XYZ file of C-alpha atoms in Angstrom:
566
model
C -22.708 34.795 11.497
C -26.029 34.832 9.792
C -25.728 38.309 10.066
C -23.003 38.285 8.233
C -23.890 36.401 5.994
C -26.217 38.375 4.014
C -25.280 41.662 4.721
C -21.102 40.938 3.954
C -21.843 38.904 1.013
C -17.801 39.561 -0.526
C -16.692 38.497 2.697
C -18.683 34.766 3.673
C -18.979 34.230 -0.131
C -14.653 34.163 0.419
C -14.590 32.245 3.519
C -16.610 29.222 1.398
C -14.703 29.710 -1.184
C -11.680 29.053 0.924
C -13.216 25.899 2.653
C -13.958 24.208 -0.845
C -10.132 24.953 -2.341
C -8.733 23.939 0.836
C -11.237 20.513 0.634
C -10.190 19.973 -2.662
C -6.403 20.854 -2.740
C -6.617 18.269 0.820
C -8.555 15.280 -1.791
C -5.772 15.819 -4.493
C -3.318 14.438 -0.974
C -5.392 12.027 0.776
C -3.835 8.223 -0.275
C -6.688 6.736 -2.345
C -6.773 2.624 -1.295
C -9.936 0.124 -1.316
C -10.558 -0.194 2.384
C -9.351 1.640 5.530
C -5.869 1.264 6.069
C -5.755 -0.252 10.083
C -2.746 -3.341 12.442
C -4.218 -5.790 14.026
C -1.589 -6.046 16.694
C -0.705 -9.282 16.511
C 3.417 -10.153 16.799
C 4.961 -13.015 15.589
C 8.639 -14.628 16.886
C 10.802 -16.930 14.814
C 12.974 -19.560 16.450
C 14.922 -21.268 13.675
C 16.694 -24.824 15.029
C 18.094 -26.658 11.626
C 18.506 -30.467 12.261
C 15.762 -30.179 15.789
C 12.876 -31.890 16.489
C 9.434 -30.620 17.258
C 9.566 -32.109 20.905
C 13.408 -30.543 21.464
C 12.123 -27.106 20.061
C 8.968 -26.688 22.268
C 11.417 -27.660 25.092
C 14.420 -26.101 24.316
C 13.543 -22.435 22.776
C 9.586 -22.614 22.358
C 8.447 -22.495 26.129
C 11.277 -20.191 27.961
C 9.562 -16.984 25.069
C 6.689 -17.899 26.103
C 6.854 -18.212 30.212
C 8.895 -14.186 28.811
C 6.260 -12.722 26.114
C 3.061 -14.051 28.614
C 4.744 -11.247 31.356
C 4.140 -8.335 28.089
C 1.852 -5.819 29.239
C -1.961 -5.759 27.193
C -1.285 -9.043 26.237
C -4.913 -10.739 25.019
C -2.663 -14.207 24.524
C 0.083 -15.951 23.440
C -0.364 -19.429 20.948
C 3.003 -21.150 19.716
C 3.083 -23.788 16.454
C 6.557 -26.097 16.765
C 7.469 -27.167 13.117
C 10.580 -29.119 12.027
C 13.878 -27.249 12.050
C 11.933 -24.242 13.436
C 8.806 -22.565 15.964
C 6.859 -19.972 15.948
C 5.186 -17.680 18.566
C 2.201 -15.038 17.873
C 1.230 -13.603 20.039
C -2.230 -11.432 20.470
C -2.973 -8.021 22.244
C -6.043 -5.956 22.876
C -7.396 -3.723 20.520
C -5.894 -0.133 20.697
C -2.298 -1.234 21.953
C 0.783 0.070 19.900
C 1.712 -3.006 17.946
C 4.816 -0.657 17.508
C 5.610 -0.786 20.699
C 4.509 -4.032 22.031
C 7.263 -5.274 19.360
C 9.555 -3.983 20.780
C 8.170 -5.886 24.081
C 8.096 -8.588 22.558
C 12.017 -8.439 21.600
C 13.363 -7.526 24.510
C 11.554 -10.620 26.427
C 12.438 -13.104 23.473
C 16.520 -12.022 23.879
C 16.313 -12.319 27.400
C 15.173 -16.035 26.147
C 17.333 -16.454 23.791
C 20.701 -16.006 26.304
C 19.662 -19.321 26.755
C 19.238 -21.231 23.409
C 21.889 -23.196 22.297
C 24.625 -22.472 20.166
C 22.782 -23.949 16.583
C 19.630 -21.806 17.733
C 19.288 -18.793 14.701
C 18.237 -15.078 15.912
C 14.862 -15.388 16.989
C 13.170 -13.205 13.470
C 10.791 -10.137 15.433
C 7.924 -8.215 12.494
C 4.652 -8.097 12.823
C 1.310 -8.733 11.038
C 1.173 -6.123 8.198
C -2.596 -6.716 6.176
C -1.630 -3.770 4.221
C 1.696 -5.542 3.375
C 0.243 -7.245 0.462
C 1.572 -6.900 -2.626
C -0.126 -4.104 -4.808
C 1.219 -5.137 -8.798
C 2.613 -8.427 -10.233
C 5.094 -8.474 -13.692
C 6.372 -11.116 -14.924
C 9.368 -11.408 -17.017
C 10.367 -13.468 -20.227
C 13.609 -13.762 -22.102
C 15.430 -15.981 -24.151
C 17.575 -16.993 -21.142
C 17.673 -20.611 -18.854
C 15.530 -19.743 -15.879
C 19.056 -19.211 -13.605
C 20.291 -16.417 -15.474
C 17.022 -14.618 -16.136
C 16.701 -15.050 -12.621
C 20.025 -13.062 -12.194
C 19.353 -11.174 -14.788
C 16.434 -9.390 -13.069
C 17.681 -9.034 -9.517
C 21.167 -7.725 -10.759
C 19.503 -5.152 -13.489
C 15.680 -5.300 -12.817
C 14.638 -5.217 -9.764
C 16.894 -2.541 -8.642
C 14.936 0.634 -10.891
C 11.357 -0.994 -10.065
C 12.603 -0.406 -6.331
C 13.596 2.825 -6.891
C 10.025 4.235 -7.895
C 8.678 6.699 -5.120
C 6.553 4.757 -3.166
C 7.064 1.577 -3.887
C 9.006 -0.721 -0.458
C 10.094 -3.176 -1.593
C 9.970 -5.734 -4.400
C 9.795 -9.377 -4.162
C 11.596 -12.013 -6.794
C 9.940 -15.160 -7.126
C 10.230 -18.226 -9.891
C 14.096 -19.623 -11.432
C 16.418 -20.999 -10.112
C 19.339 -19.374 -7.915
C 22.932 -20.940 -8.564
C 24.865 -22.067 -5.849
C 28.301 -24.577 -5.311
C 27.759 -27.147 -3.435
C 30.470 -29.542 -1.883
C 29.643 -33.419 -1.709
C 31.704 -34.868 1.258
C 32.564 -38.403 0.503
C 32.802 -39.894 4.529
C 34.327 -42.492 3.838
C 37.235 -40.876 2.486
C 36.834 -38.585 5.569
C 37.648 -41.401 7.879
C 40.542 -42.868 5.948
C 42.726 -39.331 5.858
C 40.969 -39.023 9.812
C 39.424 -35.782 9.126
C 36.103 -34.224 10.298
C 33.649 -32.050 8.285
C 34.315 -28.751 11.025
C 38.297 -28.678 10.449
C 36.682 -28.472 6.531
C 33.921 -26.472 7.095
C 36.980 -24.450 9.493
C 39.023 -23.819 6.354
C 36.520 -23.187 3.915
C 36.090 -20.140 6.238
C 39.434 -18.890 6.421
C 40.347 -19.495 2.615
C 37.148 -17.850 0.430
C 38.148 -13.868 2.223
C 39.619 -11.567 0.818
C 42.138 -9.614 3.698
C 42.519 -5.987 4.632
C 46.346 -6.025 4.546
C 46.803 -2.319 5.235
C 47.736 1.528 3.550
C 51.239 1.922 1.639
C 51.418 6.020 1.941
C 53.553 7.246 -0.331
C 54.797 11.201 -0.881
C 51.486 12.079 -3.477
C 49.213 9.415 -1.925
C 48.176 6.437 0.210
C 47.127 2.835 -1.324
C 45.127 0.668 0.363
C 46.176 -2.837 -0.146
C 44.595 -5.928 0.654
C 44.691 -9.800 -0.193
C 42.008 -11.252 -2.635
C 41.325 -14.788 -1.128
C 38.393 -15.332 -1.905
C 37.548 -18.373 -5.025
C 37.276 -17.547 -8.216
C 36.684 -20.824 -9.461
C 35.425 -24.684 -9.092
C 39.249 -25.580 -9.710
C 40.983 -23.588 -6.744
C 38.015 -24.645 -4.103
C 38.643 -27.983 -5.442
C 42.725 -27.359 -5.078
C 42.572 -25.857 -1.627
C 44.639 -27.130 1.131
C 43.532 -28.511 4.478
C 45.895 -30.633 7.465
C 45.738 -33.903 8.833
C 47.660 -35.756 11.394
C 49.064 -37.593 8.226
C 49.776 -34.883 5.666
C 48.159 -31.721 3.306
C 45.560 -33.222 1.353
C 43.080 -31.809 -1.014
C 39.851 -30.533 -0.867
C 38.773 -33.324 -4.048
C 40.351 -35.892 -2.590
C 37.350 -35.676 0.642
C 34.790 -34.113 -1.825
C 33.445 -32.888 -4.470
C 32.192 -29.564 -5.725
C 29.589 -29.064 -7.844
C 28.112 -26.308 -9.860
C 24.130 -26.999 -9.096
C 21.149 -24.899 -8.590
C 19.655 -23.870 -5.138
C 16.274 -26.068 -3.753
C 13.722 -24.617 -6.088
C 10.557 -23.306 -3.746
C 8.739 -21.161 -6.144
C 7.751 -21.253 -9.788
C 6.834 -18.572 -12.066
C 4.814 -18.848 -15.702
C 3.959 -16.660 -17.328
C 1.559 -18.033 -21.036
C 2.991 -21.124 -20.471
C 6.431 -19.737 -20.511
C 8.641 -20.118 -17.309
C 9.298 -16.439 -16.290
C 10.405 -14.310 -13.253
C 7.957 -12.528 -11.395
C 8.022 -9.237 -9.325
C 5.754 -8.165 -6.698
C 5.955 -5.175 -5.981
C 4.651 -3.712 -2.384
C 3.760 0.115 -1.412
C 4.720 1.804 1.849
C 1.880 2.405 4.283
C 1.431 6.139 3.634
C 1.836 5.861 -0.415
C -1.117 6.382 -2.247
C -2.161 2.738 -4.525
C -2.883 5.140 -7.998
C 0.114 6.948 -7.536
C 3.081 3.815 -6.932
C 0.687 1.641 -9.837
C 1.107 5.320 -12.338
C 4.533 5.260 -11.386
C 5.912 1.161 -11.837
C 3.691 1.119 -15.235
C 5.733 4.069 -16.103
C 9.262 2.210 -15.463
C 8.260 -0.435 -16.557
C 7.417 0.584 -20.383
C 10.628 2.573 -20.573
C 11.899 -0.764 -18.940
C 10.555 -2.568 -22.114
C 12.000 0.078 -24.915
C 15.510 -0.668 -23.583
C 15.737 -3.993 -23.474
C 17.376 -6.340 -25.889
C 15.049 -8.033 -28.635
C 13.381 -11.176 -27.036
C 13.365 -9.782 -23.148
C 9.735 -7.922 -22.273
C 7.933 -6.817 -18.440
C 4.038 -8.755 -19.223
C 2.142 -6.556 -16.257
C -0.303 -9.628 -15.043
C -2.251 -8.275 -11.896
C -2.401 -4.135 -10.838
C -4.237 -3.568 -7.565
C -5.187 0.295 -8.541
C -7.651 -0.969 -11.475
C -9.942 -2.426 -8.693
C -9.580 0.598 -6.557
C -10.266 2.594 -9.244
C -12.605 0.940 -10.375
C -14.424 0.899 -7.070
C -14.267 4.648 -5.632
C -15.407 5.830 -9.246
C -18.643 4.301 -8.704
C -19.288 5.357 -5.562
C -18.114 8.650 -7.305
C -20.161 9.013 -9.928
C -23.277 7.278 -7.248
C -22.593 10.386 -5.555
C -23.348 12.245 -8.327
C -26.536 10.668 -9.373
C -27.816 10.751 -6.342
C -26.789 14.822 -5.715
C -28.212 15.371 -9.291
C -31.819 12.762 -8.413
C -32.321 14.814 -5.283
C -31.697 18.543 -6.775
C -34.806 16.770 -9.922
C -36.860 15.891 -6.872
C -36.659 19.742 -5.009
C -37.795 21.280 -7.991
C -40.638 19.009 -7.987
C -41.774 19.669 -4.244
C -40.516 22.972 -3.763
C -41.691 24.238 -7.204
C -39.100 26.962 -7.724
C -35.489 26.750 -9.464
C -33.556 29.676 -6.943
C -34.564 27.100 -3.928
C -33.668 24.285 -5.950
C -29.929 25.875 -6.971
C -29.487 26.977 -3.022
C -30.286 23.170 -1.766
C -28.413 21.425 -4.657
C -25.488 23.821 -4.326
C -25.149 23.160 -0.575
C -25.136 19.570 -1.052
C -21.345 18.816 -2.345
C -19.720 22.371 -0.887
C -20.465 19.996 2.087
C -18.865 16.760 0.554
C -15.660 18.574 -0.798
C -15.428 20.541 2.705
C -14.985 17.625 4.526
C -12.115 16.480 2.632
C -9.835 18.710 4.570
C -11.655 17.262 8.585
C -10.890 14.135 6.884
C -7.327 14.718 5.597
C -5.939 16.424 8.521
C -8.224 12.793 10.594
C -5.224 10.924 8.892
C -8.124 9.636 7.167
C -7.938 8.370 2.579
C -10.066 8.200 0.328
C -11.526 4.293 0.540
C -14.410 2.679 -0.041
C -15.519 2.977 3.947
C -15.740 7.236 3.976
C -16.482 7.710 0.141
C -19.734 5.649 1.199
C -20.157 8.163 3.906
C -19.865 10.869 2.108
C -23.052 8.973 -0.564
C -24.597 8.186 2.661
C -25.139 11.552 4.304
C -26.123 13.845 1.523
C -30.131 13.105 2.086
C -28.849 14.622 5.433
C -26.959 17.017 4.576
C -29.856 19.030 2.452
C -32.339 18.377 4.663
C -31.355 21.679 6.922
C -31.199 23.404 3.946
C -34.483 22.846 2.857
C -36.467 23.577 6.365
C -34.401 26.797 6.382
C -35.361 27.976 2.615
C -39.010 26.869 3.473
C -39.102 28.880 6.146
C -37.598 31.814 4.385
C -40.135 31.122 1.938
C -42.711 31.900 4.657
C -41.630 35.490 5.538
C -41.432 36.307 1.399
C -45.424 35.044 1.747
C -45.159 37.320 5.029
C -44.402 40.501 3.129
C -41.277 40.508 4.403
C -37.937 41.807 1.536
C -35.806 38.930 0.591
C -32.886 39.925 2.986
C -35.266 40.326 5.947
C -36.534 37.558 5.145
C -33.239 35.428 5.266
C -31.950 36.878 8.205
C -35.390 35.754 10.159
C -36.538 32.868 8.534
C -32.870 31.171 9.453
C -32.510 32.744 12.732
C -35.896 31.558 13.998
C -35.059 27.453 13.959
C -31.548 28.129 13.641
C -31.578 26.336 17.484
C -34.011 23.835 16.363
C -31.431 22.409 13.306
C -28.129 23.011 15.515
C -30.168 20.209 17.843
C -31.549 18.201 14.807
C -28.507 18.262 13.671
C -26.325 17.211 16.534
C -28.005 14.791 17.193
C -26.762 13.016 13.943
C -23.635 13.678 15.749
C -23.819 12.158 18.083
C -25.340 8.613 16.500
C -21.807 8.499 14.673
C -19.155 9.656 17.177
C -19.508 7.086 19.305
C -17.962 4.582 16.621
C -14.993 6.053 16.637
C -14.327 4.913 20.298
C -15.399 1.440 19.221
C -11.992 -1.006 19.558
C -12.871 -3.953 17.654
C -11.734 -4.989 13.784
C -15.000 -3.960 12.914
C -15.061 -0.758 14.729
C -11.494 0.652 13.089
C -12.555 -0.202 9.940
C -16.902 1.537 10.719
C -14.417 4.744 12.212
C -13.989 5.944 8.796
C -17.407 5.882 7.814
C -18.516 7.709 11.000
C -16.428 10.426 11.575
C -17.027 10.250 8.296
C -20.510 10.991 8.288
C -19.899 14.018 10.903
C -17.444 15.847 9.749
C -19.990 16.274 6.478
C -22.799 17.075 8.984
C -20.897 19.396 10.769
C -19.978 21.571 7.377
C -23.279 21.195 6.047
C -24.191 23.086 9.904
C -21.529 25.710 8.291
C -23.342 26.047 5.223
C -26.747 25.978 6.440
C -26.145 28.886 8.700
C -23.916 30.708 6.568
C -24.706 30.103 2.240
C -27.754 29.280 1.621
C -28.733 32.373 3.781
C -26.367 34.588 1.147
C -28.066 32.494 -1.636
C -31.779 33.143 -0.736
C -31.679 36.868 0.338
C -29.649 37.628 -3.136
C -32.322 34.921 -5.367
C -35.191 34.931 -4.085
C -37.797 37.769 -5.208
C -39.702 39.623 -3.271
C -43.856 40.209 -3.325
C -44.420 42.708 -5.283
C -47.386 45.494 -3.367
C -49.295 47.591 -3.723
C -49.882 51.436 -2.303
C -51.161 51.094 0.523
C -48.468 47.496 1.347
C -50.449 44.872 0.490
C -49.980 42.388 -1.280
C -50.291 41.635 -5.408
C -51.075 37.939 -6.349
C -48.567 37.277 -8.820
C -49.742 35.141 -12.025
C -47.580 32.001 -12.218
C -45.360 31.559 -14.855
C -46.080 28.847 -17.315
C -43.107 27.445 -16.022
C -44.658 27.742 -12.895
C -47.954 26.627 -13.371
C -46.255 22.517 -15.117
C -44.403 22.227 -11.790
C -47.390 23.127 -10.062
C -49.300 19.450 -11.724
C -46.440 18.150 -9.067
C -48.244 19.133 -6.200
C -51.615 19.342 -6.942
C -52.144 14.993 -7.826
C -50.069 15.081 -4.112
C -53.528 16.212 -3.162
C -54.904 12.608 -3.633
C -52.454 11.605 -1.596
C -52.501 13.346 1.193
C -55.978 12.828 1.138
C -55.684 9.173 1.770
C -52.560 9.425 4.563
C -55.581 11.630 6.292
C -57.486 8.676 5.976
C -55.326 6.035 7.786
C -54.342 8.690 10.385
C -57.802 9.230 11.173
C -58.761 4.988 11.095
C -54.704 4.936 13.202
C -56.028 6.720 15.877
C -58.864 5.391 16.689
C -59.382 2.328 19.308
C -59.544 -0.721 16.803
C -56.650 1.318 14.469
C -54.409 1.199 17.939
C -55.045 -2.802 18.550
C -54.285 -2.961 15.005
C -50.554 -1.519 15.330
C -49.647 -3.190 18.357
C -51.008 -6.350 16.555
C -49.058 -5.619 13.484
C -45.882 -5.027 15.191
C -45.495 -7.323 17.454
C -46.430 -10.014 14.524
C -43.442 -8.493 12.215
C -40.652 -8.093 15.789
C -41.311 -11.861 15.678
C -41.247 -12.361 11.890
C -37.648 -10.384 12.556
C -36.288 -11.557 15.133
C -36.482 -14.944 13.753
C -35.754 -14.556 10.017
C -32.020 -13.175 11.765
C -31.799 -15.936 14.230
C -32.263 -18.485 11.442
C -31.583 -16.696 8.023
C -28.830 -14.563 9.197
C -25.245 -14.457 9.526
C -22.487 -12.637 11.489
C -19.278 -10.948 9.633
C -17.350 -8.042 9.227
C -17.495 -7.563 5.524
C -19.729 -9.438 2.942
C -18.427 -12.108 1.110
C -16.679 -10.616 -2.140
C -15.360 -12.370 -5.829
């Protein structure tokens, strides 16, 4: 591989460019979010039993379900909550359990228990806890209508427009009021006429239906026929016939029919004005930035088509925080590459050496995107943090190779031979040191805790970047060194002719000269540390430092998955 890089440069450049192009292409397809996607293995079962007390729900609903759910494989623990009118069972599974399979198992067990439920218990609701299901955008809609008409307008006209945006999973509507037709029964009048609630409910259900009658077959076409029985007005409801033992009566004789609103469960206001809120949720595989752009584009288009006085207002957009955080990390990665290149120039003293070493860093970062994409990772804080942390590791191998190539050049070898021998001699050592880093971060991928799920992206991204940097070290670095480095000039006898450094070379040589003072202090310190008094001093200092750090960690540090933030 090393020889092919040096003596077949066009072929190897094509390979490296392929790696870079694939990296840039897969980068555009990766999901962008603030944090990595992860699932908490928690499944909930909600049972609604209207009118039942917590004690009754516990004995008739919760306990039978608990006995069944506890039999599901992978259960860590089961917790139950009994409240007025409903009960909830929370099943926590062991980390690593497939949540979809667990939800199906819980559903099957709950259905077995539900066979013995009272008839008044509604069908159980089984759901997974989705941490990634929070709304990514919030939009308020205002207009010169009352709250009922405004909400109706949103549900009929506005909500479907946003639901159809690519990447949007659902749109939740809050605020306003919903129309409700209420029938208020008079107990005394019902008693006088000898009628009960069940009879009234049955007659209402039978009367408020559209019945399909059949089909009329004609010579040229067939016509479907149905009876329109649904109520069209409040008067029709009031005049509904109800049979009793004493004859037929009207519903209005025992009840009041009113056009009211449902009980208000949410209120939405925008700048002190009543409004309707729309919470936009994205699909799990959708890009938060792309979804946000699509929603904003649709919102602007809708605003242009709305009548005067109606307007959609953007209240919250998660993509702004995501873009800001990711842009900051990318900016830090670029700054790290530039600063590293500058330090290399100071220490190595050659622009060609600095250029080669600096080029391996972005090549390794970009090449890692392909492996990240196929591993299912996205662009988020953890993956970018790993890339920014790996910048120093990425350039280390290249520096060692370049320094050894310089040694071979100083021995009089031509650049191509120096590049081949200089890289080949230390190939095993570089592979050993690089694979040591891989062995440190690979175990993170097998952690089963919630912290392990977060740091799986971090650890494997470090591994991917390190492996790509190893490839660049053995291909790109010797290739560029063979054609950018210059060999030493020799006289007729083959002796190396010492060349005077250029003006830039003399300026850059001032920094290594200044380091000679630091080298002198270091050698004196090293001599003391190797002496008996120095060893005793180091042992005492090490013990004191460990005691101090242990005390600070035990008394002044807290343990948490993520740092606190506003």
